[in-house]
Short mmCIF file of C-alpha atoms in Angstrom, two decimals:
data_model
loop_
_atom_site.label_atom_id
_atom_site.label_comp_id
_atom_site.label_asym_id
_atom_site.label_seq_id
_atom_site.Cartn_x
_atom_site.Cartn_y
_atom_site.Cartn_z
CA MET A 216 5.52 17.50 20.59
CA ASP A 217 9.08 16.65 19.72
CA GLY A 218 10.35 16.38 16.17
CA MET A 219 12.33 13.41 15.03
CA SER A 220 14.58 11.94 12.37
CA PHE A 221 14.50 8.20 11.71
CA ASP A 222 17.60 6.11 12.20
CA LEU A 223 18.09 4.49 8.79
CA GLY A 224 21.40 2.78 9.46
CA LYS A 225 22.11 -0.72 8.22
CA LYS A 226 21.00 -3.68 10.28
CA THR A 227 23.44 -6.47 9.52
CA ASP A 228 22.79 -8.87 12.39
CA CYS A 229 19.11 -9.66 11.86
CA SER A 230 17.95 -13.15 12.78
CA CYS A 231 16.40 -13.51 9.32
CA GLY A 232 19.88 -13.54 7.80
CA LYS A 233 19.29 -10.58 5.51
CA GLU A 234 21.08 -7.24 5.69
CA HIS A 235 18.47 -4.49 5.96
CA THR A 236 19.15 -1.18 4.24
CA ALA A 237 17.06 1.67 2.86
CA PRO A 238 18.33 4.16 0.24
CA ILE A 239 16.93 7.11 2.20
CA ASP A 240 19.32 9.53 3.85
CA GLU A 241 16.86 11.12 6.25
CA VAL A 242 13.22 11.29 7.33
CA ILE A 243 12.32 14.52 9.13
CA VAL A 244 9.02 14.73 11.00
CA GLU A 245 8.53 17.92 13.02
CA LYS A 246 6.76 21.26 13.14
CA GLY A 247 8.21 23.79 10.72
CA ALA A 248 10.27 21.12 8.94
CA VAL A 249 10.14 22.90 5.55
CA LYS A 250 12.40 25.60 6.95
CA ARG A 251 15.21 23.05 6.79
CA LEU A 252 14.79 22.59 3.04
CA PRO A 253 17.41 25.18 1.92
CA ASP A 254 20.07 23.60 4.16
CA ILE A 255 19.26 20.13 2.85
CA ILE A 256 19.55 21.29 -0.76
CA LYS A 257 22.83 23.01 0.06
CA ARG A 258 24.12 19.89 1.80
CA TYR A 259 23.73 17.95 -1.43
CA GLY A 260 25.62 20.61 -3.34
CA ALA A 261 22.64 21.25 -5.60
CA LYS A 262 22.58 24.54 -7.49
CA LYS A 263 18.93 24.75 -8.54
CA ALA A 264 15.78 22.96 -7.40
CA PHE A 265 12.86 21.92 -9.58
CA VAL A 266 9.78 22.24 -7.34
CA ILE A 267 6.73 20.32 -8.56
CA SER A 268 3.19 20.55 -7.19
CA ASP A 269 -0.44 20.75 -8.26
CA LYS A 270 -2.91 23.54 -7.58
CA ASN A 271 -4.02 22.05 -4.27
CA THR A 272 -0.59 21.16 -2.91
CA TYR A 273 0.76 24.54 -4.03
CA LYS A 274 -1.81 26.21 -1.77
CA ALA A 275 -1.12 23.74 1.03
CA ALA A 276 2.67 24.01 1.01
CA GLY A 277 4.18 24.96 -2.34
CA LYS A 278 3.65 28.67 -1.87
CA ASP A 279 5.35 28.63 1.55
CA ILE A 280 8.20 26.50 0.21
CA ALA A 281 8.77 29.01 -2.58
CA SER A 282 9.03 31.76 0.05
CA VAL A 283 11.49 29.74 2.14
CA LEU A 284 13.69 29.07 -0.89
CA PHE A 285 13.51 32.68 -2.09
CA GLU A 286 14.36 34.15 1.32
CA SER A 287 17.33 31.78 1.66
CA GLY A 288 18.67 32.71 -1.76
CA THR A 289 18.17 29.16 -3.08
CA ASP A 290 17.70 29.07 -6.84
CA TYR A 291 14.63 27.15 -8.00
CA LYS A 292 12.04 26.73 -10.74
CA GLU A 293 8.40 25.96 -10.01
CA PHE A 294 6.12 23.72 -12.01
CA VAL A 295 2.49 23.64 -10.90
CA PHE A 296 0.05 21.35 -12.70
CA GLN A 297 -2.86 23.50 -13.83
CA THR A 298 -5.35 20.71 -14.48
CA GLU A 299 -8.04 20.10 -11.88
CA SER A 300 -7.27 16.39 -11.71
CA VAL A 301 -3.66 15.19 -11.78
CA LYS A 302 -3.25 11.47 -12.42
CA PRO A 303 -0.12 9.27 -12.43
CA ASN A 304 -0.44 8.60 -16.15
CA GLU A 305 1.47 9.14 -19.40
CA ALA A 306 0.04 12.62 -19.91
CA CYS A 307 0.96 14.04 -16.51
CA VAL A 308 4.35 12.33 -16.33
CA GLY A 309 5.08 13.59 -19.82
CA SER A 310 4.03 17.11 -18.89
CA ALA A 311 6.39 17.13 -15.91
CA LEU A 312 9.25 15.86 -18.06
CA MET A 313 8.61 18.47 -20.76
CA HIS A 314 8.57 21.31 -18.24
CA PHE A 315 11.70 20.12 -16.44
CA ASP A 316 14.50 22.70 -16.47
CA THR A 317 17.72 20.85 -17.30
CA SER A 318 19.70 23.39 -15.28
CA CYS A 319 18.03 21.94 -12.16
CA ASP A 320 19.97 19.28 -10.29
CA ILE A 321 17.51 18.30 -7.54
CA VAL A 322 13.76 17.62 -7.60
CA VAL A 323 11.49 18.72 -4.75
CA GLY A 324 8.04 17.14 -4.84
CA VAL A 325 5.27 18.87 -2.91
CA GLY A 326 2.31 16.57 -2.39
CA SER A 327 1.31 13.04 -1.51
CA GLY A 328 0.58 9.98 -3.67
CA VAL A 329 0.30 11.27 -7.22
CA ILE A 330 2.88 14.06 -6.99
CA ASN A 331 5.28 11.68 -5.25
CA ASP A 332 4.84 9.02 -7.95
CA ILE A 333 5.40 11.53 -10.76
CA SER A 334 8.34 13.20 -9.03
CA LYS A 335 10.06 9.86 -8.42
CA ILE A 336 9.82 9.08 -12.14
CA LEU A 337 11.06 12.56 -13.05
CA SER A 338 14.08 12.47 -10.70
CA ASN A 339 14.94 8.98 -11.92
CA ALA A 340 14.85 10.13 -15.56
CA ALA A 341 16.84 13.28 -14.76
CA LYS A 342 19.31 11.26 -12.65
CA CYS A 343 19.22 13.74 -9.79
CA ARG A 344 18.43 13.66 -6.09
CA TYR A 345 14.88 13.83 -4.85
CA ILE A 346 13.20 15.35 -1.79
CA ILE A 347 9.51 14.88 -1.06
CA VAL A 348 7.67 17.37 1.14
CA ALA A 349 4.54 15.52 2.19
CA THR A 350 1.24 17.37 2.27
CA ALA A 351 -0.91 14.54 3.64
CA PRO A 352 -0.38 11.38 5.72
CA SER A 353 -2.50 9.47 3.24
CA MET A 354 -0.48 6.51 1.88
CA ASP A 355 2.63 4.40 2.52
CA GLY A 356 4.42 5.03 -0.79
CA TYR A 357 6.61 7.92 0.37
CA ALA A 358 9.59 5.65 1.01
CA SER A 359 9.08 3.45 -2.05
CA ALA A 360 11.46 3.13 -4.99
CA SER A 361 8.61 2.50 -7.41
CA SER A 362 5.65 4.51 -8.70
CA SER A 363 2.07 3.31 -9.02
CA VAL A 364 1.00 4.54 -12.44
CA ASP A 365 -1.68 4.11 -15.09
CA MET A 366 0.02 3.02 -18.31
CA ASP A 367 -1.75 1.81 -21.43
CA GLY A 368 -4.93 1.59 -19.40
CA LEU A 369 -3.38 -0.64 -16.75
CA LYS A 370 -2.36 0.03 -13.16
CA ILE A 371 1.31 -0.97 -12.86
CA SER A 372 4.25 -0.48 -10.51
CA LEU A 373 7.05 1.32 -12.37
CA PRO A 374 10.63 1.32 -11.01
CA SER A 375 11.64 4.88 -10.15
CA ARG A 376 13.78 6.70 -7.55
CA CYS A 377 13.40 6.42 -3.81
CA PRO A 378 13.44 9.83 -2.11
CA ASP A 379 16.75 10.86 -0.60
CA VAL A 380 14.90 12.87 2.05
CA ILE A 381 11.29 12.70 3.26
CA ILE A 382 9.98 15.80 5.02
CA GLY A 383 6.81 15.66 7.09
CA ASP A 384 6.01 19.11 8.42
CA ILE A 385 3.32 18.62 11.07
CA ASP A 386 2.04 22.17 10.51
CA ILE A 387 1.24 21.14 6.93
CA LEU A 388 0.16 17.53 7.47
CA LYS A 389 -2.42 18.32 10.15
CA ASN A 390 -4.28 20.59 7.73
CA ALA A 391 -4.71 17.94 5.02
CA PRO A 392 -8.31 17.15 4.01
CA LEU A 393 -9.95 14.90 6.58
CA ARG A 394 -10.61 12.25 3.96
CA MET A 395 -6.85 12.00 3.38
CA LEU A 396 -6.13 11.74 7.11
CA THR A 397 -8.67 8.93 7.27
CA ALA A 398 -7.11 7.26 4.24
CA GLY A 399 -3.72 7.27 5.94
CA LEU A 400 -4.96 5.44 9.00
CA GLY A 401 -6.94 3.13 6.70
CA ASP A 402 -3.71 2.16 4.96
CA MET A 403 -2.14 1.47 8.36
CA VAL A 404 -5.08 -0.65 9.60
CA ALA A 405 -4.45 -2.87 6.56
CA LYS A 406 -1.21 -3.99 8.20
CA TYR A 407 -3.19 -6.28 10.51
CA ILE A 408 -3.90 -8.42 7.47
CA SER A 409 -0.54 -8.05 5.72
CA ILE A 410 1.55 -9.27 8.65
CA CYS A 411 -0.84 -12.16 9.29
CA GLU A 412 -0.66 -13.31 5.66
CA TRP A 413 3.11 -12.92 5.55
CA ARG A 414 3.43 -15.36 8.45
CA ILE A 415 0.89 -17.78 6.96
CA SER A 416 2.70 -17.76 3.62
CA ASN A 417 5.96 -18.48 5.40
CA ILE A 418 4.40 -21.69 6.72
CA ILE A 419 2.59 -22.80 3.57
CA THR A 420 4.97 -21.74 0.80
CA GLY A 421 8.23 -21.25 2.69
CA GLU A 422 8.31 -17.58 1.74
CA TYR A 423 10.95 -15.46 3.48
CA TYR A 424 9.75 -13.81 6.70
CA CYS A 425 11.51 -11.39 9.04
CA PRO A 426 10.28 -11.02 12.66
CA TYR A 427 12.25 -7.77 13.07
CA VAL A 428 10.57 -6.09 10.11
CA ALA A 429 7.16 -7.40 11.18
CA ASP A 430 7.70 -5.92 14.65
CA MET A 431 8.54 -2.55 13.08
CA VAL A 432 5.16 -2.52 11.40
CA ARG A 433 3.26 -3.82 14.43
CA SER A 434 4.75 -1.10 16.66
CA ALA A 435 3.88 1.64 14.18
CA LEU A 436 0.33 0.29 13.80
CA LYS A 437 -0.15 0.11 17.57
CA LYS A 438 0.89 3.74 17.92
CA CYS A 439 -1.55 4.79 15.20
CA VAL A 440 -4.46 2.97 16.81
CA GLU A 441 -3.63 4.35 20.26
CA ASN A 442 -3.77 7.89 18.88
CA ALA A 443 -6.75 7.39 16.55
CA ASP A 444 -9.16 9.32 18.77
CA GLY A 445 -7.42 12.57 17.93
CA LEU A 446 -7.26 12.18 14.17
CA LEU A 447 -10.52 13.88 13.21
CA CYS A 448 -9.73 16.89 15.40
CA ARG A 449 -6.31 17.09 13.73
CA ASP A 450 -4.44 16.31 16.93
CA GLU A 451 -0.74 16.69 16.14
CA ASN A 452 0.29 13.49 17.91
CA ALA A 453 -2.31 11.49 15.97
CA VAL A 454 -1.26 12.99 12.64
CA LYS A 455 2.41 12.43 13.46
CA ALA A 456 1.76 8.79 14.41
CA VAL A 457 -0.01 8.08 11.13
CA PHE A 458 2.64 9.75 8.99
CA GLU A 459 5.50 8.02 10.78
CA GLY A 460 3.66 4.72 10.52
CA LEU A 461 3.18 5.11 6.78
CA VAL A 462 6.82 6.00 6.22
CA LEU A 463 7.95 3.09 8.39
CA GLY A 464 5.68 0.82 6.35
CA GLY A 465 7.51 1.89 3.21
CA ILE A 466 10.90 1.41 4.87
CA ALA A 467 9.81 -2.03 6.12
CA MET A 468 9.06 -3.05 2.54
CA LYS A 469 12.51 -1.88 1.50
CA TYR A 470 14.15 -3.71 4.40
CA ALA A 471 12.33 -6.93 3.49
CA GLY A 472 12.81 -6.51 -0.25
CA LEU A 473 9.12 -7.16 -0.90
CA SER A 474 5.72 -5.61 -0.25
CA ARG A 475 4.63 -8.24 2.29
CA PRO A 476 5.05 -6.11 5.46
CA ALA A 477 2.52 -3.55 4.26
CA SER A 478 0.05 -5.17 1.87
CA GLY A 479 -2.05 -8.28 1.65
CA VAL A 480 -5.40 -9.31 0.26
CA GLU A 481 -6.97 -6.03 1.40
CA HIS A 482 -4.67 -4.11 -0.97
CA TYR A 483 -5.66 -6.47 -3.77
CA PHE A 484 -9.32 -5.60 -3.27
CA SER A 485 -8.28 -1.99 -3.76
CA HIS A 486 -6.24 -2.86 -6.86
CA ILE A 487 -9.22 -4.68 -8.38
CA TRP A 488 -11.44 -1.66 -7.77
CA ASP A 489 -8.80 0.61 -9.32
CA MET A 490 -8.53 -1.65 -12.37
CA ARG A 491 -12.29 -1.65 -12.87
CA GLY A 492 -12.27 2.11 -12.48
CA LEU A 493 -9.72 2.43 -15.28
CA GLU A 494 -11.54 -0.01 -17.55
CA PHE A 495 -15.19 0.76 -16.89
CA GLY A 496 -15.24 4.14 -15.13
CA THR A 497 -16.62 2.72 -11.89
CA PRO A 498 -16.09 4.79 -8.71
CA VAL A 499 -12.62 4.89 -7.16
CA ASP A 500 -11.79 6.31 -3.73
CA PHE A 501 -8.49 7.02 -2.00
CA HIS A 502 -6.36 3.89 -1.82
CA GLY A 503 -6.28 3.97 1.99
CA ILE A 504 -10.07 4.32 2.19
CA GLN A 505 -10.51 1.31 -0.06
CA CYS A 506 -7.96 -0.65 1.96
CA ALA A 507 -9.82 0.18 5.17
CA VAL A 508 -13.09 -1.21 3.82
CA ALA A 509 -11.30 -4.29 2.48
CA THR A 510 -9.51 -4.85 5.80
CA LEU A 511 -12.87 -5.16 7.53
CA ILE A 512 -14.04 -7.59 4.83
CA ALA A 513 -10.87 -9.66 5.25
CA ALA A 514 -11.13 -9.68 9.05
CA ARG A 515 -14.67 -11.07 8.82
CA LEU A 516 -13.55 -13.72 6.35
CA TYR A 517 -10.70 -14.75 8.63
CA GLU A 518 -13.24 -15.22 11.43
CA LYS A 519 -15.00 -17.70 9.15
CA ILE A 520 -11.68 -19.39 8.38
CA LYS A 521 -11.16 -19.97 12.12
CA LYS A 522 -14.36 -22.03 12.14
CA THR A 523 -13.23 -24.12 9.18
CA VAL A 524 -11.87 -27.65 9.43
CA PRO A 525 -9.64 -28.51 6.45
CA ASP A 526 -10.98 -31.40 4.36
CA ARG A 527 -8.24 -32.96 2.23
CA GLU A 528 -10.59 -34.89 -0.07
CA LYS A 529 -12.82 -31.87 -0.66
CA ALA A 530 -9.84 -29.58 -1.34
CA ILE A 531 -8.21 -31.94 -3.84
CA LYS A 532 -11.48 -32.59 -5.63
CA TYR A 533 -12.06 -28.85 -5.97
CA ALA A 534 -8.59 -28.20 -7.38
CA GLU A 535 -8.87 -31.09 -9.83
CA SER A 536 -12.23 -29.88 -11.15
CA PHE A 537 -11.23 -26.20 -11.41
CA ASP A 538 -11.72 -24.96 -14.99
CA TYR A 539 -8.99 -22.38 -15.53
CA GLY A 540 -10.06 -21.71 -19.13
CA SER A 541 -13.51 -20.69 -17.94
CA TRP A 542 -11.97 -18.61 -15.14
CA LYS A 543 -9.80 -16.68 -17.64
CA LYS A 544 -12.92 -15.69 -19.57
CA THR A 545 -14.59 -14.58 -16.34
CA LEU A 546 -11.56 -12.49 -15.37
CA SER A 547 -11.45 -10.87 -18.79
CA GLY A 548 -15.10 -9.90 -18.61
CA PHE A 549 -14.71 -8.58 -15.07
CA LEU A 550 -11.49 -6.59 -15.54
CA GLY A 551 -11.05 -6.06 -19.27
CA LYS A 552 -7.46 -5.47 -20.36
CA GLY A 553 -6.28 -5.68 -16.76
CA ALA A 554 -6.86 -9.42 -16.81
CA ASP A 555 -4.15 -9.96 -19.44
CA ALA A 556 -1.28 -9.41 -17.01
CA MET A 557 -2.92 -11.69 -14.46
CA THR A 558 -3.28 -14.60 -16.87
CA ALA A 559 0.27 -14.00 -18.12
CA LEU A 560 1.45 -14.34 -14.50
CA GLU A 561 -0.19 -17.73 -14.18
CA GLU A 562 1.77 -18.97 -17.19
CA LYS A 563 4.92 -18.44 -15.09
CA GLU A 564 3.53 -19.22 -11.65
CA HIS A 565 1.35 -22.34 -12.18
CA LYS A 566 -0.47 -21.86 -8.89
CA TYR A 567 -3.41 -23.86 -10.27
CA SER A 568 -1.21 -26.91 -10.83
CA VAL A 569 -2.89 -29.88 -9.17
CA SER A 570 0.43 -31.28 -7.95
CA ALA A 571 1.44 -27.90 -6.46
CA HIS A 572 -1.95 -27.67 -4.79
CA LYS A 573 -1.54 -31.10 -3.21
CA GLU A 574 1.75 -30.01 -1.65
CA ARG A 575 0.14 -26.85 -0.24
CA ILE A 576 -2.92 -28.59 1.18
CA GLU A 577 -0.69 -31.03 3.05
CA LYS A 578 1.23 -28.08 4.54
CA ILE A 579 -2.05 -26.41 5.46
CA ILE A 580 -3.49 -29.49 7.18
CA SER A 581 -0.32 -30.32 9.09
CA ASN A 582 0.05 -26.72 10.28
CA TRP A 583 -3.59 -25.78 10.76
CA ASP A 584 -3.28 -25.13 14.50
CA LYS A 585 -0.31 -22.81 13.87
CA ILE A 586 -2.27 -20.95 11.18
CA LEU A 587 -5.20 -20.44 13.55
CA CYS A 588 -2.83 -19.14 16.24
CA ILE A 589 -1.34 -16.63 13.78
CA ILE A 590 -4.80 -15.36 12.83
CA ASN A 591 -5.70 -14.93 16.50
CA GLU A 592 -2.41 -13.19 17.28
CA GLU A 593 -2.40 -10.76 14.37
CA ILE A 594 -5.98 -9.80 13.54
CA PRO A 595 -8.24 -8.22 16.15
CA PRO A 596 -11.97 -9.03 16.14
CA ALA A 597 -13.73 -7.64 13.07
CA GLU A 598 -16.12 -5.68 15.27
CA GLU A 599 -13.13 -3.95 16.87
CA ILE A 600 -11.85 -2.92 13.44
CA ARG A 601 -15.34 -1.74 12.49
CA SER A 602 -15.52 0.44 15.62
CA LEU A 603 -12.12 1.94 14.79
CA LEU A 604 -13.22 2.80 11.24
CA ILE A 605 -16.39 4.44 12.53
CA LYS A 606 -14.34 6.40 15.06
CA ILE A 607 -12.16 7.91 12.33
CA GLY A 608 -15.03 8.55 9.94
CA ALA A 609 -14.09 5.82 7.48
CA PRO A 610 -16.68 3.86 5.48
CA THR A 611 -17.39 0.31 6.58
CA ASN A 612 -18.90 -1.15 3.40
CA VAL A 613 -18.42 -0.86 -0.35
CA GLU A 614 -21.77 0.84 -0.94
CA GLU A 615 -20.38 3.86 0.92
CA ILE A 616 -17.60 4.18 -1.67
CA GLY A 617 -19.97 3.82 -4.59
CA LEU A 618 -19.45 0.13 -5.39
CA GLN A 619 -21.90 -2.74 -5.69
CA SER A 620 -21.78 -5.30 -2.90
CA SER A 621 -23.07 -7.93 -5.34
CA LEU A 622 -19.65 -7.88 -7.05
CA LEU A 623 -17.72 -8.68 -3.87
CA PRO A 624 -17.57 -12.49 -4.35
CA LEU A 625 -16.03 -12.10 -7.81
CA THR A 626 -13.73 -9.35 -6.55
CA PHE A 627 -12.48 -11.65 -3.81
CA LYS A 628 -11.85 -14.49 -6.24
CA ALA A 629 -9.92 -12.15 -8.54
CA THR A 630 -7.56 -11.07 -5.75
CA LYS A 631 -5.77 -14.43 -5.90
CA ASP A 632 -4.58 -13.69 -9.44
CA ILE A 633 -3.08 -10.19 -9.06
CA ARG A 634 0.41 -11.01 -7.83
CA ASP A 635 2.56 -14.01 -7.04
CA LYS A 636 1.67 -13.74 -3.38
CA TYR A 637 -0.11 -16.16 -1.06
CA VAL A 638 -3.11 -14.34 0.44
CA LEU A 639 -6.48 -15.22 1.96
CA SER A 640 -8.20 -15.89 -1.37
CA ARG A 641 -5.51 -18.43 -2.25
CA LEU A 642 -5.96 -20.13 1.10
CA CYS A 643 -9.70 -20.34 0.44
CA PHE A 644 -9.03 -21.77 -3.01
CA ASP A 645 -6.64 -24.37 -1.58
CA LEU A 646 -9.22 -25.35 1.04
CA GLY A 647 -11.83 -25.70 -1.72
CA ILE A 648 -14.19 -23.19 -0.09
CA ILE A 649 -13.71 -20.06 -2.20
CA ASP A 650 -17.05 -20.52 -3.96
CA GLU A 651 -18.99 -21.00 -0.74
CA ILE A 652 -17.47 -18.63 1.78
CA LYS A 653 -19.83 -15.70 2.32
CA ILE A 654 -18.70 -12.07 2.38
CA GLU A 655 -20.73 -10.12 4.90
CA GLU A 656 -20.97 -6.34 5.23
CA ASP A 657 -22.92 -3.86 7.35
#
């Protein structure tokens, strides 16, 4: 298996009219990649590295990284979280900041989601370069310039620093816990929905869309699915495909300047479950696992959409009779404090405006055949997605991740309020069928 480095040069001639750039110098994916770490640090002229990990990622890679740095004569200081559970919250971020050695001029994160999020915040605060050594191909946030954190009891996206270098050592990645390997492919499978909804939104709302960026994601997803058979046996090509796909997903978001290429309604299901976990202590699984389950839910709902015939009179009547005041109370009871940001968004967005709805429903009706074609082109049959999830050992319903299926209708309705983004739940609202469409699971 050959190693590789991504070409991250500017693309200035894209048909979408936007110049695509990513603030990442290099992505290295190969066996034994951590051995290149001393040379990378030296290349940046850094004098001392601050290496951050937790107890699990230290065992997985941190210990070996320390040996590589020591043997090369590279000066460094280690900080290993000693708590059993490290969360991207005020306490853990504060702990990392308090332990930071100000003589260090480069941060090296050793881990996946949480360590990466904390390290990005730390390097941003310290105003120094940042290298992430991935320990699991579990999520698509490696290339992101923001951190998903829990702040004041809410799940938010906090601006931070994009890594200068991303290192994916296949010898490390292939030994990640199987649940994390599954989560990584789950996050990639979600791209079926995200690309579909990006194209639909382009038609209905006029949102920016880039075919080049969408093709990047489709190609990466195709490679992941083609190699899925080998994931559970830790086949190096399968692991490499998932990691590269996740990194490319992050780069695609940076190229587009928005999260559309990599997340849609399926991610919002996951966000709702995370928010309820923070507020009420309900079960929370890996983000990619939750996205995988939600992708199957969304695919089944889109199959129902394909059998729908838009009814202008019904849609307008539904929008005119919608009681937003009552809905705010329902959201608050369902999500607690997390609902505050969602209702605040509506004060700016006005998506429930009857006049705005009338404009959208006309776009929907006049472009319905195009919308159906997009669904058919982008989303494979739900049963095909279900078979893929079973193949990789992923759950196929919410009961398997500890959640109540009876809450799915309300969860789906709440997804339309999370961000200013046109997704499936908004389409169902606009069609006037969100209260009647049935969510089916295994």
